[in-house]
Tab-separated table of C-alpha atoms and ligand atoms in Angstrom:
chain	number	residue	atom	x	y	z
F	1	MET	CA	129.748	163.134	128.712
F	2	LYS	CA	129.113	159.574	129.917
F	3	VAL	CA	132.396	158.265	132.323
F	4	LEU	CA	132.837	155.045	133.768
F	5	VAL	CA	135.454	155.154	136.679
F	6	LEU	CA	137.027	151.688	137.300
F	7	GLY	CA	137.526	151.542	141.148
F	8	GLY	CA	135.521	152.645	143.952
F	9	GLY	CA	138.549	153.484	146.518
F	10	VAL	CA	139.293	157.086	147.872
F	11	VAL	CA	140.793	157.961	144.756
F	12	GLY	CA	137.847	156.462	142.254
F	13	VAL	CA	135.195	158.191	144.539
F	14	THR	CA	136.796	161.574	144.791
F	15	SER	CA	137.213	161.442	140.966
F	16	ALA	CA	133.699	160.324	140.563
F	17	TRP	CA	132.588	163.225	142.886
F	18	TYR	CA	134.306	165.983	140.854
F	19	LEU	CA	133.566	164.642	137.435
F	20	ALA	CA	129.856	164.561	138.745
F	21	GLN	CA	130.111	168.166	140.210
F	22	ALA	CA	131.622	169.245	136.601
F	23	GLY	CA	128.128	167.713	135.037
F	24	HIS	CA	129.190	164.277	133.636
F	25	GLU	CA	127.130	161.153	133.843
F	26	VAL	CA	129.223	159.081	136.180
F	27	THR	CA	129.191	155.234	136.980
F	28	VAL	CA	131.776	153.722	139.298
F	29	ILE	CA	132.646	150.059	139.127
F	30	ASP	CA	134.099	147.894	141.957
F	31	ARG	CA	134.360	144.378	142.839
F	32	GLN	CA	133.813	145.130	146.631
F	33	PRO	CA	130.185	145.206	147.930
F	34	GLU	CA	130.779	148.534	149.112
F	35	ALA	CA	133.356	151.859	148.413
F	36	GLY	CA	136.812	151.861	149.968
F	37	MET	CA	137.129	148.328	150.963
F	38	GLU	CA	140.714	147.758	149.857
F	39	THR	CA	143.659	149.955	150.462
F	40	SER	CA	141.333	152.929	151.388
F	41	PHE	CA	139.951	150.908	154.472
F	42	ALA	CA	142.400	151.464	157.140
F	43	ASN	CA	145.282	153.469	156.396
F	44	ALA	CA	147.398	155.723	159.045
F	45	GLY	CA	144.783	158.599	158.716
F	46	GLN	CA	147.311	161.104	157.866
F	47	VAL	CA	146.477	164.073	155.445
F	48	SER	CA	149.973	165.212	155.241
F	49	PRO	CA	151.087	167.471	152.664
F	50	GLY	CA	154.101	168.566	154.970
F	51	TYR	CA	155.242	165.026	155.003
F	52	SER	CA	154.796	164.458	151.448
F	53	ALA	CA	158.007	162.931	150.160
F	54	PRO	CA	158.999	160.132	147.716
F	55	TRP	CA	160.548	156.863	149.617
F	56	ALA	CA	163.196	156.813	146.919
F	57	GLY	CA	165.766	159.476	148.174
F	58	PRO	CA	169.557	159.893	148.601
F	59	GLY	CA	171.079	157.252	150.950
F	60	VAL	CA	167.925	155.106	151.033
F	61	PRO	CA	169.449	152.080	149.298
F	62	VAL	CA	171.968	152.035	152.367
F	63	LYS	CA	169.140	152.685	155.003
F	64	SER	CA	167.075	149.843	153.506
F	65	VAL	CA	169.717	147.491	154.138
F	66	LYS	CA	170.005	148.683	157.788
F	67	TRP	CA	165.990	148.860	158.212
F	68	LEU	CA	165.888	145.089	157.046
F	69	MET	CA	168.028	144.366	160.099
F	70	MET	CA	166.215	145.987	162.670
F	71	ALA	CA	164.415	143.927	165.258
F	72	TYR	CA	161.182	145.934	164.707
F	73	ARG	CA	161.678	146.629	161.103
F	74	PRO	CA	160.195	149.177	158.984
F	75	PHE	CA	161.039	147.499	155.672
F	76	VAL	CA	160.688	143.785	154.706
F	77	PHE	CA	161.690	142.436	151.378
F	78	TRP	CA	160.547	138.850	150.218
F	79	PRO	CA	162.648	138.187	146.719
F	80	MET	CA	160.480	137.013	144.032
F	81	PRO	CA	161.199	136.086	140.614
F	82	ASP	CA	158.852	138.695	139.320
F	83	PRO	CA	160.145	140.591	136.545
F	84	HIS	CA	157.872	143.673	137.371
F	85	LEU	CA	159.197	143.760	141.042
F	86	TRP	CA	162.789	143.923	139.622
F	87	LYS	CA	162.127	146.671	137.026
F	88	TRP	CA	160.307	148.746	139.461
F	89	LEU	CA	163.238	148.340	141.956
F	90	TRP	CA	165.636	149.391	139.347
F	91	GLN	CA	163.470	152.400	138.735
F	92	MET	CA	163.381	153.182	142.538
F	93	LEU	CA	167.171	152.900	142.359
F	94	GLU	CA	167.083	155.587	139.653
F	95	ASN	CA	165.062	157.916	141.819
F	96	CYS	CA	167.538	157.871	144.699
F	97	THR	CA	169.518	160.752	143.752
F	98	THR	CA	169.333	164.380	145.233
F	99	GLU	CA	168.151	165.990	141.963
F	100	ALA	CA	165.369	163.221	141.637
F	101	TYR	CA	164.372	163.482	145.320
F	102	ASP	CA	163.765	167.277	144.820
F	103	ARG	CA	161.903	167.080	141.681
F	104	ASN	CA	159.934	164.305	143.012
F	105	LYS	CA	159.232	165.929	146.291
F	106	GLY	CA	158.115	169.254	144.709
F	107	ARG	CA	155.794	167.467	142.625
F	108	MET	CA	154.118	165.559	145.740
F	109	VAL	CA	154.106	168.610	147.868
F	110	ARG	CA	152.225	170.807	145.160
F	111	LEU	CA	149.510	168.145	144.618
F	112	ALA	CA	149.147	167.455	148.260
F	113	GLU	CA	149.057	170.955	149.428
F	114	TYR	CA	146.503	171.601	146.817
F	115	SER	CA	144.414	168.356	147.732
F	116	ARG	CA	144.208	169.563	151.429
F	117	ASP	CA	142.953	173.008	150.382
F	118	VAL	CA	140.402	171.116	148.150
F	119	MET	CA	139.348	168.940	150.867
F	120	CYS	CA	138.905	172.037	152.842
F	121	ASP	CA	136.538	173.469	150.562
F	122	LEU	CA	134.680	170.193	150.384
F	123	ARG	CA	134.130	170.255	154.088
F	124	LYS	CA	132.899	173.828	153.953
F	125	GLU	CA	130.569	173.241	150.994
F	126	THR	CA	129.092	170.044	152.226
F	127	GLY	CA	129.641	169.739	155.824
F	128	ILE	CA	131.405	166.140	155.358
F	129	THR	CA	132.905	164.591	158.596
F	130	TYR	CA	134.991	161.679	158.831
F	131	ASP	CA	136.782	161.643	162.521
F	132	ASP	CA	138.604	164.555	161.067
F	133	ARG	CA	141.027	166.985	162.760
F	134	GLN	CA	142.781	169.931	161.621
F	135	GLN	CA	145.573	170.130	164.274
F	136	GLY	CA	148.883	169.551	162.211
F	137	THR	CA	151.327	166.488	162.496
F	138	LEU	CA	154.328	165.887	164.529
F	139	GLN	CA	157.571	163.821	163.340
F	140	VAL	CA	159.363	162.497	166.475
F	141	PHE	CA	163.084	161.766	166.108
F	142	ARG	CA	164.785	159.742	168.740
F	143	THR	CA	168.120	160.570	167.545
F	144	GLN	CA	170.225	163.675	166.800
F	145	LYS	CA	171.239	162.234	163.493
F	146	GLN	CA	167.502	161.711	162.574
F	147	LEU	CA	166.702	165.470	163.598
F	148	ASP	CA	169.804	166.575	161.549
F	149	GLY	CA	168.681	164.535	158.483
F	150	ALA	CA	165.281	166.507	158.448
F	151	ALA	CA	167.318	169.493	156.798
F	152	LEU	CA	166.752	168.127	153.215
F	153	ASP	CA	162.876	168.056	153.953
F	154	ILE	CA	163.054	171.387	155.489
F	155	ALA	CA	164.709	172.949	152.366
F	156	VAL	CA	161.972	171.777	150.253
F	157	LEU	CA	159.131	172.920	152.722
F	158	LYS	CA	160.989	176.425	152.877
F	159	GLN	CA	160.931	176.331	148.702
F	160	TYR	CA	157.163	175.489	148.690
F	161	GLN	CA	156.517	177.791	151.645
F	162	VAL	CA	154.950	174.971	153.774
F	163	PRO	CA	154.541	176.295	157.228
F	164	TYR	CA	156.896	174.081	159.885
F	165	GLU	CA	158.228	174.189	163.267
F	166	VAL	CA	161.351	172.545	164.529
F	167	LEU	CA	160.514	171.617	168.196
F	168	ASP	CA	162.774	170.558	171.206
F	169	ARG	CA	161.592	167.639	173.437
F	170	GLU	CA	159.471	170.167	175.843
F	171	ALA	CA	157.723	171.676	172.824
F	172	CYS	CA	156.898	168.067	171.437
F	173	VAL	CA	155.435	167.390	174.824
F	174	LYS	CA	153.461	170.588	174.618
F	175	ALA	CA	151.883	169.784	171.318
F	176	GLU	CA	151.189	166.094	172.186
F	177	PRO	CA	150.981	165.734	175.946
F	178	GLY	CA	150.534	162.021	175.659
F	179	LEU	CA	154.179	161.964	174.890
F	180	ALA	CA	155.038	163.333	178.582
F	181	GLU	CA	156.172	159.835	180.119
F	182	ALA	CA	158.074	158.771	176.913
F	183	ALA	CA	159.664	162.390	176.640
F	184	HIS	CA	163.301	160.934	177.574
F	185	LYS	CA	163.052	158.844	174.266
F	186	ILE	CA	162.819	161.656	171.857
F	187	VAL	CA	165.419	164.611	171.057
F	188	GLY	CA	162.961	166.819	169.109
F	189	GLY	CA	160.518	166.879	166.390
F	190	LEU	CA	159.419	168.518	163.026
F	191	ARG	CA	155.620	169.937	163.259
F	192	LEU	CA	153.550	170.469	160.330
F	193	PRO	CA	150.792	172.783	161.594
F	194	GLY	CA	149.091	172.532	158.400
F	195	ASP	CA	148.363	169.056	158.046
F	196	GLU	CA	145.360	167.013	159.044
F	197	THR	CA	144.132	163.525	160.069
F	198	GLY	CA	140.931	161.680	159.348
F	199	ASP	CA	139.459	158.494	158.656
F	200	ALA	CA	139.725	157.577	154.921
F	201	PHE	CA	137.212	154.827	155.004
F	202	LYS	CA	134.559	156.972	156.495
F	203	PHE	CA	135.197	159.720	154.044
F	204	THR	CA	135.187	157.646	151.065
F	205	GLN	CA	131.877	155.988	152.250
F	206	THR	CA	130.133	159.207	152.975
F	207	LEU	CA	131.471	160.880	149.844
F	208	ALA	CA	130.125	157.890	147.771
F	209	GLY	CA	126.729	158.195	149.493
F	210	MET	CA	126.730	161.949	148.802
F	211	ALA	CA	127.764	161.325	145.187
F	212	ALA	CA	124.940	158.616	144.702
F	213	LYS	CA	122.410	161.323	145.952
F	214	ALA	CA	124.049	163.601	143.238
F	215	GLY	CA	123.449	161.039	140.397
F	216	VAL	CA	126.423	159.082	140.353
F	217	LYS	CA	125.656	155.249	139.954
F	218	PHE	CA	127.725	152.663	141.866
F	219	LEU	CA	128.070	149.075	140.454
F	220	TYR	CA	129.551	147.131	143.304
F	221	ASN	CA	130.108	143.265	143.459
F	222	THR	CA	131.408	143.668	139.822
F	223	LYS	CA	135.017	142.644	138.799
F	224	ILE	CA	136.531	144.323	135.601
F	225	LYS	CA	137.899	141.678	133.445
F	226	GLN	CA	139.543	143.568	130.707
F	227	ILE	CA	139.567	147.099	128.967
F	228	LEU	CA	138.805	146.588	125.103
F	229	SER	CA	140.303	149.031	122.442
F	230	ASP	CA	140.292	149.586	118.752
F	231	ASN	CA	141.903	152.544	116.991
F	232	GLY	CA	143.566	154.348	119.681
F	233	ARG	CA	140.259	154.437	121.871
F	234	VAL	CA	138.933	152.517	124.616
F	235	THR	CA	135.791	150.869	123.149
F	236	ALA	CA	134.217	149.003	126.241
F	237	VAL	CA	134.999	147.372	129.526
F	238	GLU	CA	134.403	143.681	130.081
F	239	THR	CA	132.867	143.119	133.821
F	240	SER	CA	131.499	140.041	135.725
F	241	ARG	CA	128.155	141.936	134.619
F	242	GLY	CA	128.725	141.968	130.981
F	243	VAL	CA	130.468	144.674	128.718
F	244	MET	CA	129.852	148.259	129.502
F	245	THR	CA	130.455	151.210	127.452
F	246	ALA	CA	130.929	155.186	128.140
F	247	ASP	CA	132.585	158.225	126.265
F	248	SER	CA	135.551	158.131	128.703
F	249	TYR	CA	137.125	155.949	131.041
F	250	VAL	CA	139.129	156.565	134.365
F	251	LEU	CA	141.459	153.760	135.674
F	252	SER	CA	141.769	153.823	139.590
F	253	LEU	CA	142.269	150.395	140.615
F	254	GLY	CA	145.108	151.133	142.759
F	255	SER	CA	147.797	148.407	142.789
F	256	PHE	CA	145.620	146.351	140.240
F	257	SER	CA	145.618	148.900	137.539
F	258	PRO	CA	148.746	147.545	135.836
F	259	ALA	CA	147.235	144.255	135.243
F	260	LEU	CA	144.375	146.010	133.446
F	261	ALA	CA	146.718	148.273	131.618
F	262	ARG	CA	149.328	146.062	130.274
F	263	PRO	CA	147.157	144.304	127.595
F	264	LEU	CA	146.637	147.900	126.234
F	265	GLY	CA	150.391	148.218	125.762
F	266	MET	CA	150.783	150.431	128.735
F	267	ASP	CA	153.284	148.887	131.381
F	268	LEU	CA	152.459	151.175	134.277
F	269	PRO	CA	155.340	151.452	136.911
F	270	ILE	CA	152.977	150.545	139.930
F	271	TYR	CA	153.874	147.949	142.378
F	272	PRO	CA	152.108	146.921	145.508
F	273	VAL	CA	154.060	147.971	148.820
F	274	LYS	CA	152.083	146.214	151.594
F	275	GLY	CA	151.545	148.034	154.661
F	276	TYR	CA	149.597	147.264	157.886
F	277	SER	CA	147.494	148.997	160.787
F	278	LEU	CA	146.267	148.489	164.185
F	279	THR	CA	142.964	150.057	165.270
F	280	ALA	CA	142.338	150.184	168.866
F	281	ASP	CA	139.774	151.875	171.294
F	282	ILE	CA	141.136	154.711	173.468
F	283	THR	CA	141.370	153.626	177.216
F	284	ASP	CA	142.542	156.998	178.500
F	285	ALA	CA	142.359	159.998	176.563
F	286	ALA	CA	145.046	162.111	178.417
F	287	ARG	CA	147.774	159.453	177.361
F	288	ALA	CA	146.442	159.366	173.543
F	289	PRO	CA	147.668	161.350	170.618
F	290	VAL	CA	145.903	164.409	169.839
F	291	SER	CA	146.558	164.438	166.165
F	292	THR	CA	149.264	162.204	164.111
F	293	ILE	CA	152.636	161.386	165.342
F	294	MET	CA	155.182	159.997	162.868
F	295	ASP	CA	157.712	157.678	164.841
F	296	GLU	CA	160.619	158.398	162.474
F	297	THR	CA	162.731	155.439	163.727
F	298	PHE	CA	159.957	152.834	162.803
F	299	LYS	CA	158.483	154.955	160.191
F	300	ILE	CA	155.046	154.487	161.997
F	301	GLY	CA	152.318	156.739	162.095
F	302	ILE	CA	150.040	157.061	165.176
F	303	THR	CA	146.834	158.895	164.776
F	304	ARG	CA	143.947	160.018	166.933
F	305	LEU	CA	140.608	158.953	164.921
F	306	GLY	CA	137.724	160.200	167.284
F	307	ASN	CA	137.882	157.729	170.211
F	308	ARG	CA	140.178	155.403	168.343
F	309	VAL	CA	143.985	155.266	167.947
F	310	ARG	CA	145.228	154.237	164.313
F	311	VAL	CA	148.871	152.861	164.220
F	312	GLY	CA	149.892	152.384	160.679
F	313	GLY	CA	153.104	151.498	158.755
F	314	THR	CA	155.676	149.113	157.510
F	315	ALA	CA	156.899	148.584	153.735
F	316	GLU	CA	156.754	145.127	152.949
F	317	LEU	CA	157.411	143.843	149.344
F	318	ALA	CA	155.591	140.415	149.167
F	319	GLY	CA	153.686	140.780	145.833
F	320	PHE	CA	149.890	140.720	146.213
F	321	SER	CA	150.191	138.932	149.330
F	322	ARG	CA	147.651	139.979	152.047
F	323	ARG	CA	148.724	137.742	154.700
F	324	LEU	CA	148.454	139.232	158.156
F	325	ARG	CA	152.084	138.583	159.565
F	326	LYS	CA	152.378	138.559	163.460
F	327	PRO	CA	156.139	140.376	163.597
F	328	ARG	CA	154.591	143.264	161.859
F	329	ARG	CA	151.922	143.566	164.401
F	330	GLU	CA	154.440	143.339	166.991
F	331	THR	CA	156.347	146.292	165.356
F	332	LEU	CA	153.193	148.532	165.374
F	333	GLU	CA	152.340	147.410	169.093
F	334	HIS	CA	155.927	148.294	169.986
F	335	SER	CA	155.713	152.032	168.801
F	336	VAL	CA	152.493	152.841	170.186
F	337	THR	CA	153.178	151.239	173.502
F	338	ASP	CA	156.604	152.916	173.573
F	339	LEU	CA	155.367	156.461	172.935
F	340	PHE	CA	151.849	156.338	174.477
F	341	ALA	CA	151.712	153.569	176.850
F	342	GLY	CA	148.255	152.894	178.265
F	343	CYS	CA	146.491	154.985	175.779
F	344	CYS	CA	144.444	152.219	174.152
F	345	ASP	CA	143.339	148.801	174.083
F	346	VAL	CA	146.367	147.219	172.259
F	347	PRO	CA	145.625	143.681	172.700
F	348	GLY	CA	141.852	144.064	171.627
F	349	ALA	CA	142.979	146.064	168.420
F	350	SER	CA	141.908	145.130	165.025
F	351	PHE	CA	144.750	144.388	162.591
F	352	TRP	CA	144.639	145.033	158.902
F	353	THR	CA	146.935	144.898	155.814
F	354	GLY	CA	146.607	146.924	152.492
F	355	LEU	CA	148.594	147.407	149.445
F	356	ARG	CA	150.007	150.643	148.451
F	357	PRO	CA	149.941	151.467	144.846
F	358	MET	CA	153.465	152.824	144.472
F	359	THR	CA	155.280	154.247	141.763
F	360	PRO	CA	159.154	154.619	141.615
F	361	ASP	CA	158.745	158.431	142.000
F	362	GLY	CA	156.154	158.669	144.767
F	363	THR	CA	154.142	160.500	142.458
F	364	PRO	CA	150.703	159.434	141.335
F	365	ILE	CA	149.879	159.260	137.784
F	366	ILE	CA	146.995	161.540	136.740
F	367	GLY	CA	145.779	162.511	133.092
F	368	ARG	CA	145.739	161.583	129.683
F	369	THR	CA	147.217	158.468	128.210
F	370	GLY	CA	148.019	157.359	124.696
F	371	LEU	CA	144.515	156.293	124.282
F	372	GLU	CA	142.280	159.188	123.473
F	373	ASN	CA	139.495	158.438	126.081
F	374	LEU	CA	141.361	156.424	128.499
F	375	PHE	CA	142.376	158.596	131.867
F	376	LEU	CA	144.630	157.634	134.802
F	377	ASN	CA	144.088	158.346	138.410
F	378	THR	CA	146.284	155.913	140.093
F	379	GLY	CA	149.566	155.155	141.679
F	380	HIS	CA	149.003	157.376	144.880
F	381	GLY	CA	151.220	154.967	147.063
F	382	THR	CA	151.949	156.171	150.644
F	383	LEU	CA	149.749	159.194	150.076
F	384	GLY	CA	146.391	158.532	148.411
F	385	TRP	CA	144.390	159.724	151.326
F	386	THR	CA	146.319	163.069	151.286
F	387	MET	CA	146.275	163.338	147.561
F	388	ALA	CA	142.701	162.064	146.757
F	389	CYS	CA	140.795	165.416	146.945
F	390	GLY	CA	143.231	167.339	144.685
F	391	SER	CA	143.831	164.388	142.306
F	392	GLY	CA	140.085	163.889	141.669
F	393	ARG	CA	139.575	167.763	141.116
F	394	VAL	CA	142.698	167.873	138.700
F	395	LEU	CA	141.394	164.936	136.535
F	396	ALA	CA	137.880	166.367	136.319
F	397	ASP	CA	139.204	169.524	135.129
F	398	ILE	CA	141.408	167.939	132.643
F	399	MET	CA	138.493	165.818	131.404
F	400	SER	CA	136.167	168.691	131.323
F	401	GLY	CA	138.653	170.715	129.115
F	402	LYS	CA	139.465	173.180	132.156
F	403	LYS	CA	142.793	174.144	133.047
F	404	PRO	CA	143.482	172.686	136.871
F	405	ASP	CA	144.460	175.310	139.321
F	406	ILE	CA	147.859	173.525	139.622
F	407	ALA	CA	150.497	172.475	137.164
F	408	TYR	CA	149.563	169.038	135.981
F	409	GLU	CA	151.623	168.096	133.083
F	410	ASP	CA	154.441	166.462	134.910
F	411	LEU	CA	151.936	164.232	136.706
F	412	ASN	CA	150.978	162.489	133.625
F	413	VAL	CA	152.241	158.925	132.536
F	414	PHE	CA	154.321	160.408	129.888
F	415	ARG	CA	156.925	161.227	132.300
F	416	TYR	CA	157.882	157.295	132.185
F	417	ASP	CA	159.141	155.117	129.080
F	418	LEU	CA	156.114	152.859	128.977
F	419	SER	CA	157.828	150.620	126.447
N	1	LIG	C1	149.292	150.670	156.035
N	1	LIG	C2	148.821	151.981	155.272
N	1	LIG	C3	149.088	153.053	155.597
N	1	LIG	C4	148.771	154.422	154.794
N	1	LIG	N1	148.585	155.660	155.517
N	1	LIG	C5	148.376	156.593	154.596
N	1	LIG	C6	148.156	157.792	155.324
N	1	LIG	O1	148.307	158.074	156.419
N	1	LIG	N2	148.021	158.927	154.550
N	1	LIG	C7	147.901	158.905	153.284
N	1	LIG	O2	147.622	159.858	152.466
N	1	LIG	N3	147.609	157.607	152.767
N	1	LIG	C8	148.087	156.561	153.289
N	1	LIG	N4	148.183	155.210	152.712
N	1	LIG	C9	147.864	155.217	151.282
N	1	LIG	C10	146.530	155.175	150.861
N	1	LIG	O3	145.578	154.309	151.768
N	1	LIG	C11	146.324	154.622	149.490
N	1	LIG	O4	147.292	155.396	148.707
N	1	LIG	C12	145.055	154.889	148.939
N	1	LIG	O5	144.072	154.184	149.743
N	1	LIG	C13	144.741	154.299	147.495
N	1	LIG	O6	143.590	154.442	146.991
N	1	LIG	P1	143.182	153.709	145.567
N	1	LIG	O7	141.770	154.418	145.560
N	1	LIG	O8	144.067	154.024	144.665
N	1	LIG	O9	143.164	152.379	145.949
N	1	LIG	P2	142.121	151.246	146.606
N	1	LIG	O10	141.601	151.836	147.748
N	1	LIG	O11	142.881	150.258	146.631
N	1	LIG	O12	140.885	151.337	145.518
N	1	LIG	C14	141.134	150.378	144.403
N	1	LIG	C15	139.739	149.868	144.111
N	1	LIG	O13	139.667	149.096	142.957
N	1	LIG	C16	138.976	148.109	142.997
N	1	LIG	N5	139.348	146.726	142.272
N	1	LIG	C17	140.455	146.467	141.860
N	1	LIG	N6	140.811	145.521	140.844
N	1	LIG	C18	139.508	145.366	140.559
N	1	LIG	C19	138.708	144.682	139.495
N	1	LIG	N7	139.561	143.841	138.583
N	1	LIG	N8	137.395	144.856	139.352
N	1	LIG	C20	136.671	145.779	139.825
N	1	LIG	N9	137.435	146.462	140.962
N	1	LIG	C21	138.476	146.308	141.255
N	1	LIG	C22	139.329	147.455	144.499
N	1	LIG	O14	138.274	146.784	145.083
N	1	LIG	C23	139.517	148.912	145.272
N	1	LIG	O15	138.243	149.329	145.802
N	1	LIG	C24	148.231	154.115	153.681
N	1	LIG	C25	148.243	152.747	153.021
N	1	LIG	C26	148.677	151.816	153.706
N	1	LIG	C27	148.726	150.250	153.040
């Protein structure tokens, strides 16, 4: 089968890889000159099934008001007269119940755990490297209230048999010796030994190279203008290089997926949630993190990527703006210097922003649509790096008529009312 994959981020590239492995003739289209140049470029680097959780949860509406008022705020909101934003916020609110949180977290953990295993197989089969480490992640709590609040997550971890360790201060320092000087600032942590870390951009570029060798065509610098349909099927894609056709189409345009789906009558509930990262060279390895530390207070991930440290976080609702805002840099700088002072060249760090393609329930949208030959693999929000391999594999199985290894029906778009 001839397949056009729309989008060459980590999700589009993993989709292309697994579709090609299943024997399909695949072409990837992207407007950028290379793979992984947008949201997959400089994320926080966590491959974190254990930390997979929706942002919408009980108590979050109240907490968000508190976050908005913090000096180093993890959440920033620029109210705009955009009906898509308000509809999406309303849908987020509807997902803030305990029942919805449990359901959504269950879906996310299932896919993320599977994805980590698929990624592990990929490493074994191909030898792919991407500054990867398999040393777990550690969520550090600065207050007893935060530590107590982890009970809800722990209950779901237990339910899905995800290994975890609740650590006291000393054990946190044992796991992450770079925290020694900041030990008095934390009360404990939740360690997820099955989690991994790695550079999503290196991975995406390397996998795209391997896919090209395996016969996948990559059409870069090619803008997708619209998807044409007739009689319940996609008939072609209009691009800046002309009209292209295939037997089937995969929509993996991250935050830009809804704009292309809307004219087809599909109002995908995906909204861009802007995040920022810093990437700094390590200057003192003994003070640097060994793996990923999640600073729960500021919702910031601090990750070791080879001889660099990546600091990523902030949820900002600012539409599609990619303006680099200084206060957001200061928040990232504060978290890393507060916990790992002197570990890296913070003033010389590169500053980046990306738009997380976020669904209201935190779960990506994978699978069939109302159009017979259009498939979705999009809406991965905060966890697209974690879930990319598993999502690509599930999608390729669905498109190849093979039963995926995990339950997948509740991942598709039909869980939403799209009218
Ligand atoms: C600050 C930050 C930290 C993060 N940290 C983590 C983390 O630690 N772990 C984790 O799992 N996830 C993390 N994420 C989320 C993760 O990075 C995303 O979920 C993931 O990159 C989304 O991948 P994607 O392929 O769907 O989107 P993208 O990478 O954005 O790919 C979409 C592609 O579509 C192309 N495109 C769009 N419109 C068009 C068009 N009209 N024509 C042609 N091409 C088009 C773009 O060029 C782009 O290459 C983080 C995100 C941010 C912003």
